[in-house]
Short mmCIF file of N, CA and C in Angstrom, two decimals:
data_model
loop_
_atom_site.label_atom_id
_atom_site.label_comp_id
_atom_site.label_asym_id
_atom_site.label_seq_id
_atom_site.Cartn_x
_atom_site.Cartn_y
_atom_site.Cartn_z
N MET A 199 -151.54 130.84 44.30
CA MET A 199 -150.17 130.58 43.99
C MET A 199 -149.66 131.64 43.01
N LYS A 200 -148.51 132.19 43.30
CA LYS A 200 -147.88 133.16 42.41
C LYS A 200 -146.97 132.41 41.43
N ILE A 201 -147.28 132.45 40.15
CA ILE A 201 -146.50 131.75 39.13
C ILE A 201 -145.20 132.51 38.90
N LEU A 202 -144.06 131.81 39.03
CA LEU A 202 -142.75 132.41 38.81
C LEU A 202 -142.23 132.18 37.40
N TYR A 203 -142.65 131.08 36.79
CA TYR A 203 -142.17 130.71 35.46
C TYR A 203 -143.20 129.80 34.82
N THR A 204 -143.37 129.93 33.53
CA THR A 204 -144.25 129.05 32.77
C THR A 204 -143.47 128.46 31.61
N ALA A 205 -143.41 127.13 31.55
CA ALA A 205 -142.77 126.44 30.42
C ALA A 205 -143.80 126.24 29.33
N HIS A 206 -143.33 126.26 28.09
CA HIS A 206 -144.21 126.08 26.95
C HIS A 206 -143.67 124.97 26.05
N GLY A 207 -144.46 123.96 25.82
CA GLY A 207 -144.07 122.87 24.94
C GLY A 207 -145.30 122.37 24.21
N SER A 208 -145.07 121.65 23.12
CA SER A 208 -146.19 121.10 22.38
C SER A 208 -145.77 119.80 21.71
N ALA A 209 -146.76 119.03 21.32
CA ALA A 209 -146.52 117.77 20.63
C ALA A 209 -147.49 117.64 19.47
N THR A 210 -147.04 116.97 18.43
CA THR A 210 -147.90 116.60 17.30
C THR A 210 -147.72 115.11 17.07
N GLY A 211 -148.76 114.45 16.61
CA GLY A 211 -148.67 113.04 16.27
C GLY A 211 -148.78 112.08 17.43
N GLY A 212 -149.00 112.57 18.64
CA GLY A 212 -149.13 111.69 19.80
C GLY A 212 -147.85 110.95 20.09
N ARG A 213 -147.98 109.65 20.39
CA ARG A 213 -146.81 108.84 20.76
C ARG A 213 -145.92 108.50 19.57
N GLU A 214 -146.37 108.78 18.36
CA GLU A 214 -145.58 108.56 17.14
C GLU A 214 -145.45 109.90 16.42
N GLY A 215 -144.90 110.87 17.12
CA GLY A 215 -144.84 112.21 16.54
C GLY A 215 -143.58 112.94 16.94
N LYS A 216 -143.77 114.22 17.26
CA LYS A 216 -142.66 115.09 17.65
C LYS A 216 -143.13 115.98 18.79
N ALA A 217 -142.17 116.40 19.60
CA ALA A 217 -142.45 117.34 20.68
C ALA A 217 -141.31 118.33 20.77
N ALA A 218 -141.64 119.55 21.20
CA ALA A 218 -140.61 120.59 21.29
C ALA A 218 -141.04 121.67 22.26
N THR A 219 -140.05 122.39 22.73
CA THR A 219 -140.32 123.58 23.53
C THR A 219 -140.50 124.75 22.57
N ASP A 220 -141.15 125.79 23.03
CA ASP A 220 -141.36 126.95 22.16
C ASP A 220 -140.06 127.68 21.86
N THR A 221 -139.05 127.52 22.72
CA THR A 221 -137.77 128.18 22.49
C THR A 221 -136.88 127.41 21.52
N GLY A 222 -137.25 126.15 21.25
CA GLY A 222 -136.48 125.33 20.33
C GLY A 222 -135.25 124.68 20.95
N ASN A 223 -135.05 124.87 22.26
CA ASN A 223 -133.87 124.28 22.88
C ASN A 223 -134.01 122.76 23.08
N ILE A 224 -135.23 122.25 23.02
CA ILE A 224 -135.46 120.81 23.05
C ILE A 224 -136.47 120.48 21.95
N ALA A 225 -136.09 119.52 21.11
CA ALA A 225 -136.99 119.02 20.07
C ALA A 225 -136.70 117.52 19.95
N VAL A 226 -137.74 116.71 20.13
CA VAL A 226 -137.55 115.26 20.13
C VAL A 226 -138.55 114.57 19.22
N VAL A 227 -138.11 113.42 18.74
CA VAL A 227 -138.99 112.51 18.00
C VAL A 227 -139.57 111.56 19.03
N LEU A 228 -140.86 111.25 18.90
CA LEU A 228 -141.53 110.36 19.83
C LEU A 228 -141.83 109.03 19.17
N ASN A 229 -141.58 107.95 19.92
CA ASN A 229 -141.91 106.60 19.46
C ASN A 229 -142.51 105.83 20.61
N THR A 230 -143.49 104.99 20.31
CA THR A 230 -144.10 104.12 21.31
C THR A 230 -143.17 102.94 21.56
N PRO A 231 -142.89 102.61 22.83
CA PRO A 231 -142.03 101.46 23.12
C PRO A 231 -142.63 100.16 22.58
N LYS A 232 -141.75 99.22 22.23
CA LYS A 232 -142.20 97.91 21.73
C LYS A 232 -143.10 97.22 22.76
N GLU A 233 -142.78 97.40 24.04
CA GLU A 233 -143.56 96.77 25.11
C GLU A 233 -145.01 97.24 25.12
N MET A 234 -145.26 98.37 24.48
CA MET A 234 -146.61 98.92 24.41
C MET A 234 -147.20 98.76 23.01
N GLY A 235 -146.57 97.91 22.19
CA GLY A 235 -147.10 97.65 20.86
C GLY A 235 -146.59 98.57 19.77
N GLY A 236 -145.59 99.39 20.10
CA GLY A 236 -145.07 100.32 19.12
C GLY A 236 -143.83 99.81 18.42
N SER A 237 -143.25 100.69 17.64
CA SER A 237 -142.07 100.34 16.85
C SER A 237 -140.79 100.35 17.67
N GLY A 238 -140.82 101.04 18.81
CA GLY A 238 -139.59 101.21 19.58
C GLY A 238 -138.80 102.38 19.07
N GLY A 239 -138.43 102.36 17.83
CA GLY A 239 -137.78 103.49 17.18
C GLY A 239 -136.61 104.07 17.94
N ASP A 240 -136.03 105.11 17.35
CA ASP A 240 -134.91 105.81 17.98
C ASP A 240 -135.35 107.00 18.81
N GLY A 241 -136.66 107.25 18.85
CA GLY A 241 -137.16 108.40 19.57
C GLY A 241 -137.32 108.14 21.05
N THR A 242 -137.89 109.09 21.73
CA THR A 242 -138.15 108.99 23.16
C THR A 242 -139.65 108.82 23.35
N ASN A 243 -140.09 108.86 24.60
CA ASN A 243 -141.52 108.75 24.88
C ASN A 243 -141.86 109.59 26.10
N PRO A 244 -143.14 109.84 26.34
CA PRO A 244 -143.52 110.70 27.45
C PRO A 244 -143.02 110.21 28.81
N GLU A 245 -142.92 108.89 28.99
CA GLU A 245 -142.48 108.37 30.28
C GLU A 245 -140.99 108.68 30.51
N GLN A 246 -140.18 108.59 29.45
CA GLN A 246 -138.77 108.95 29.59
C GLN A 246 -138.62 110.44 29.89
N LEU A 247 -139.40 111.26 29.21
CA LEU A 247 -139.33 112.70 29.46
C LEU A 247 -139.75 113.02 30.90
N PHE A 248 -140.81 112.36 31.36
CA PHE A 248 -141.29 112.55 32.73
C PHE A 248 -140.22 112.11 33.73
N SER A 249 -139.52 110.99 33.44
CA SER A 249 -138.51 110.50 34.37
C SER A 249 -137.35 111.48 34.51
N MET A 250 -136.96 112.11 33.41
CA MET A 250 -135.88 113.10 33.48
C MET A 250 -136.33 114.35 34.23
N GLY A 251 -137.54 114.81 33.95
CA GLY A 251 -138.05 116.00 34.63
C GLY A 251 -138.19 115.78 36.12
N TYR A 252 -138.76 114.65 36.51
CA TYR A 252 -138.96 114.36 37.94
C TYR A 252 -137.60 114.22 38.63
N SER A 253 -136.64 113.54 37.98
CA SER A 253 -135.30 113.38 38.57
C SER A 253 -134.65 114.74 38.83
N ALA A 254 -134.67 115.60 37.83
CA ALA A 254 -134.04 116.92 37.97
C ALA A 254 -134.74 117.76 39.02
N CYS A 255 -136.07 117.74 39.00
CA CYS A 255 -136.84 118.52 39.95
C CYS A 255 -136.60 118.04 41.38
N PHE A 256 -136.60 116.72 41.57
CA PHE A 256 -136.41 116.18 42.92
C PHE A 256 -135.02 116.48 43.44
N LEU A 257 -133.99 116.40 42.58
CA LEU A 257 -132.64 116.73 43.02
C LEU A 257 -132.57 118.21 43.40
N GLY A 258 -133.25 119.05 42.65
CA GLY A 258 -133.30 120.47 43.01
C GLY A 258 -133.96 120.68 44.36
N ALA A 259 -135.05 119.96 44.62
CA ALA A 259 -135.73 120.06 45.92
C ALA A 259 -134.84 119.54 47.04
N LEU A 260 -134.10 118.48 46.77
CA LEU A 260 -133.18 117.92 47.76
C LEU A 260 -132.09 118.94 48.11
N LYS A 261 -131.53 119.58 47.10
CA LYS A 261 -130.52 120.61 47.34
C LYS A 261 -131.10 121.79 48.12
N PHE A 262 -132.34 122.13 47.81
CA PHE A 262 -133.01 123.23 48.51
C PHE A 262 -133.15 122.94 50.00
N VAL A 263 -133.70 121.77 50.34
CA VAL A 263 -133.90 121.46 51.76
C VAL A 263 -132.57 121.22 52.46
N ALA A 264 -131.58 120.65 51.76
CA ALA A 264 -130.26 120.45 52.34
C ALA A 264 -129.61 121.79 52.66
N GLY A 265 -129.76 122.76 51.76
CA GLY A 265 -129.20 124.08 51.99
C GLY A 265 -129.77 124.74 53.24
N LYS A 266 -131.05 124.56 53.46
CA LYS A 266 -131.69 125.13 54.66
C LYS A 266 -131.15 124.48 55.93
N GLU A 267 -130.68 123.23 55.81
CA GLU A 267 -130.15 122.52 56.97
C GLU A 267 -128.62 122.51 56.99
N LYS A 268 -128.02 123.31 56.12
CA LYS A 268 -126.56 123.44 56.05
C LYS A 268 -125.85 122.12 55.75
N VAL A 269 -126.47 121.31 54.90
CA VAL A 269 -125.87 120.05 54.45
C VAL A 269 -125.44 120.25 53.00
N LYS A 270 -124.18 119.96 52.70
CA LYS A 270 -123.65 120.11 51.34
C LYS A 270 -123.97 118.86 50.54
N ILE A 271 -124.67 119.04 49.44
CA ILE A 271 -124.96 117.96 48.52
C ILE A 271 -123.85 117.96 47.47
N PRO A 272 -123.11 116.84 47.33
CA PRO A 272 -121.99 116.82 46.39
C PRO A 272 -122.46 116.88 44.94
N ASP A 273 -121.54 117.31 44.08
CA ASP A 273 -121.85 117.45 42.65
C ASP A 273 -122.24 116.13 41.99
N ASP A 274 -121.76 115.00 42.56
CA ASP A 274 -122.07 113.71 41.94
C ASP A 274 -123.33 113.06 42.51
N ALA A 275 -124.11 113.83 43.29
CA ALA A 275 -125.40 113.32 43.76
C ALA A 275 -126.28 113.06 42.54
N LYS A 276 -127.12 112.04 42.64
CA LYS A 276 -127.92 111.64 41.47
C LYS A 276 -129.30 111.15 41.91
N VAL A 277 -130.30 111.54 41.15
CA VAL A 277 -131.64 111.00 41.32
C VAL A 277 -132.01 110.33 40.00
N SER A 278 -132.42 109.07 40.10
CA SER A 278 -132.89 108.32 38.94
C SER A 278 -134.36 108.00 39.14
N ALA A 279 -135.14 108.16 38.09
CA ALA A 279 -136.57 107.87 38.17
C ALA A 279 -136.92 106.74 37.20
N ASP A 280 -137.53 105.71 37.74
CA ASP A 280 -138.11 104.65 36.92
C ASP A 280 -139.61 104.93 36.85
N VAL A 281 -140.11 105.17 35.65
CA VAL A 281 -141.53 105.47 35.46
C VAL A 281 -142.16 104.30 34.72
N GLY A 282 -143.06 103.61 35.40
CA GLY A 282 -143.78 102.50 34.80
C GLY A 282 -145.16 102.93 34.33
N ILE A 283 -145.60 102.35 33.23
CA ILE A 283 -146.95 102.63 32.71
C ILE A 283 -147.63 101.30 32.41
N GLY A 284 -148.90 101.23 32.71
CA GLY A 284 -149.67 100.03 32.42
C GLY A 284 -151.14 100.27 32.64
N PRO A 285 -151.97 99.29 32.26
CA PRO A 285 -153.41 99.44 32.44
C PRO A 285 -153.77 99.45 33.93
N ARG A 286 -154.68 100.33 34.28
CA ARG A 286 -155.14 100.42 35.67
C ARG A 286 -155.97 99.19 36.02
N ASP A 287 -155.86 98.75 37.27
CA ASP A 287 -156.61 97.58 37.73
C ASP A 287 -158.12 97.79 37.68
N ASP A 288 -158.55 99.06 37.78
CA ASP A 288 -159.99 99.33 37.79
C ASP A 288 -160.58 99.49 36.38
N GLY A 289 -159.73 99.25 35.36
CA GLY A 289 -160.21 99.35 33.98
C GLY A 289 -160.33 100.77 33.48
N GLY A 290 -159.86 101.74 34.25
CA GLY A 290 -159.98 103.15 33.88
C GLY A 290 -158.81 103.69 33.11
N GLY A 291 -158.45 103.04 32.05
CA GLY A 291 -157.37 103.53 31.22
C GLY A 291 -156.00 103.09 31.72
N PHE A 292 -155.01 103.96 31.57
CA PHE A 292 -153.64 103.64 31.95
C PHE A 292 -153.23 104.48 33.15
N GLY A 293 -152.26 103.96 33.88
CA GLY A 293 -151.73 104.67 35.04
C GLY A 293 -150.21 104.60 35.05
N LEU A 294 -149.65 105.37 35.93
CA LEU A 294 -148.19 105.44 36.10
C LEU A 294 -147.82 105.05 37.51
N GLU A 295 -146.57 104.64 37.69
CA GLU A 295 -145.98 104.51 39.01
C GLU A 295 -144.52 104.92 38.87
N VAL A 296 -143.95 105.43 39.96
CA VAL A 296 -142.59 105.96 39.92
C VAL A 296 -141.79 105.41 41.09
N THR A 297 -140.54 105.06 40.80
CA THR A 297 -139.56 104.78 41.85
C THR A 297 -138.42 105.76 41.66
N LEU A 298 -138.15 106.55 42.69
CA LEU A 298 -137.00 107.46 42.68
C LEU A 298 -135.89 106.81 43.49
N THR A 299 -134.71 106.71 42.90
CA THR A 299 -133.53 106.20 43.60
C THR A 299 -132.57 107.37 43.76
N ILE A 300 -132.23 107.66 45.01
CA ILE A 300 -131.44 108.83 45.34
C ILE A 300 -130.08 108.40 45.86
N SER A 301 -129.02 108.91 45.24
CA SER A 301 -127.65 108.60 45.65
C SER A 301 -126.95 109.90 46.01
N VAL A 302 -126.47 109.98 47.25
CA VAL A 302 -125.74 111.16 47.71
C VAL A 302 -124.45 110.68 48.38
N PRO A 303 -123.42 110.44 47.56
CA PRO A 303 -122.16 109.93 48.09
C PRO A 303 -121.55 110.87 49.14
N GLY A 304 -121.01 110.26 50.19
CA GLY A 304 -120.31 111.03 51.21
C GLY A 304 -121.19 111.63 52.28
N VAL A 305 -122.50 111.46 52.19
CA VAL A 305 -123.41 111.99 53.21
C VAL A 305 -124.05 110.79 53.91
N ASP A 306 -124.09 110.84 55.23
CA ASP A 306 -124.65 109.76 56.04
C ASP A 306 -126.05 109.39 55.55
N LYS A 307 -126.29 108.07 55.41
CA LYS A 307 -127.55 107.59 54.84
C LYS A 307 -128.75 108.08 55.64
N ALA A 308 -128.66 108.12 56.96
CA ALA A 308 -129.79 108.59 57.78
C ALA A 308 -130.09 110.06 57.50
N VAL A 309 -129.05 110.85 57.28
CA VAL A 309 -129.24 112.27 56.94
C VAL A 309 -129.92 112.39 55.59
N VAL A 310 -129.45 111.59 54.62
CA VAL A 310 -130.03 111.62 53.28
C VAL A 310 -131.50 111.20 53.33
N GLU A 311 -131.80 110.14 54.08
CA GLU A 311 -133.19 109.68 54.18
C GLU A 311 -134.10 110.77 54.74
N ASP A 312 -133.63 111.50 55.73
CA ASP A 312 -134.41 112.61 56.31
C ASP A 312 -134.61 113.72 55.27
N LEU A 313 -133.54 114.06 54.57
CA LEU A 313 -133.63 115.11 53.55
C LEU A 313 -134.55 114.70 52.40
N VAL A 314 -134.52 113.41 52.03
CA VAL A 314 -135.37 112.91 50.95
C VAL A 314 -136.85 113.07 51.32
N GLN A 315 -137.20 112.75 52.56
CA GLN A 315 -138.60 112.91 52.99
C GLN A 315 -139.01 114.38 52.93
N LYS A 316 -138.12 115.27 53.31
CA LYS A 316 -138.42 116.71 53.26
C LYS A 316 -138.50 117.20 51.81
N ALA A 317 -137.61 116.68 50.96
CA ALA A 317 -137.64 117.07 49.54
C ALA A 317 -138.94 116.60 48.88
N HIS A 318 -139.45 115.46 49.32
CA HIS A 318 -140.69 114.92 48.76
C HIS A 318 -141.88 115.82 49.08
N ILE A 319 -141.77 116.59 50.13
CA ILE A 319 -142.82 117.55 50.50
C ILE A 319 -142.70 118.83 49.66
N VAL A 320 -141.46 119.20 49.33
CA VAL A 320 -141.18 120.46 48.63
C VAL A 320 -141.29 120.33 47.11
N CYS A 321 -140.89 119.19 46.56
CA CYS A 321 -140.78 119.01 45.10
C CYS A 321 -142.13 119.19 44.40
N PRO A 322 -142.20 120.05 43.39
CA PRO A 322 -143.45 120.25 42.65
C PRO A 322 -143.96 118.98 41.97
N TYR A 323 -143.07 118.14 41.46
CA TYR A 323 -143.50 116.89 40.84
C TYR A 323 -144.11 115.97 41.89
N SER A 324 -143.49 115.91 43.06
CA SER A 324 -144.05 115.09 44.14
C SER A 324 -145.41 115.61 44.56
N ASN A 325 -145.55 116.93 44.61
CA ASN A 325 -146.85 117.51 44.96
C ASN A 325 -147.90 117.21 43.90
N ALA A 326 -147.49 117.21 42.63
CA ALA A 326 -148.43 116.93 41.54
C ALA A 326 -148.87 115.47 41.53
N THR A 327 -147.97 114.57 41.92
CA THR A 327 -148.28 113.15 41.85
C THR A 327 -148.90 112.60 43.14
N ARG A 328 -148.68 113.29 44.25
CA ARG A 328 -149.14 112.79 45.56
C ARG A 328 -150.64 112.49 45.54
N GLY A 329 -150.99 111.26 45.91
CA GLY A 329 -152.38 110.85 45.94
C GLY A 329 -152.93 110.42 44.59
N ASN A 330 -152.11 110.57 43.53
CA ASN A 330 -152.54 110.22 42.19
C ASN A 330 -151.85 108.98 41.65
N ILE A 331 -150.56 108.85 41.94
CA ILE A 331 -149.81 107.68 41.50
C ILE A 331 -148.87 107.25 42.61
N PRO A 332 -148.54 105.96 42.67
CA PRO A 332 -147.59 105.51 43.69
C PRO A 332 -146.18 106.03 43.37
N VAL A 333 -145.52 106.57 44.40
CA VAL A 333 -144.14 107.02 44.27
C VAL A 333 -143.34 106.39 45.40
N GLU A 334 -142.36 105.58 45.03
CA GLU A 334 -141.48 104.94 46.01
C GLU A 334 -140.17 105.70 46.05
N LEU A 335 -139.66 105.94 47.25
CA LEU A 335 -138.39 106.62 47.42
C LEU A 335 -137.36 105.63 47.95
N LYS A 336 -136.23 105.51 47.25
CA LYS A 336 -135.16 104.61 47.68
C LYS A 336 -133.87 105.41 47.81
N VAL A 337 -133.21 105.28 48.96
CA VAL A 337 -131.90 105.92 49.14
C VAL A 337 -130.86 104.85 48.91
N ALA A 338 -129.98 105.10 47.93
CA ALA A 338 -128.93 104.12 47.58
C ALA A 338 -127.81 104.20 48.58
#
């Protein structure tokens, strides 16, 4: 694989710390959600960051495959990711699951469903998660 871009980020303090990119354009405070025994706090958490990254990446993949098929994706198209975390059934630590909800107003639902399946093949996040965590795709 030829690497086109490498992102750089780091965290200190784990789930009760801070995270930032090396460029300084993103810097966040991290807090563990109350549901996981944490303070909740005003910060974010790795699952929220993952949900935003996966949403943006998947929408980019959707636009990419739509462009190849000459389908215009409107500016108000939206991908929302629900990222769940919990103990694995096999006792092997914690696991994730994701539900992506895709909304593409003004485009026939059958067309969107076809494009979503193709985007799921192209999206780097989908490729990274495939076979590792459950990912459900829902077209709104």
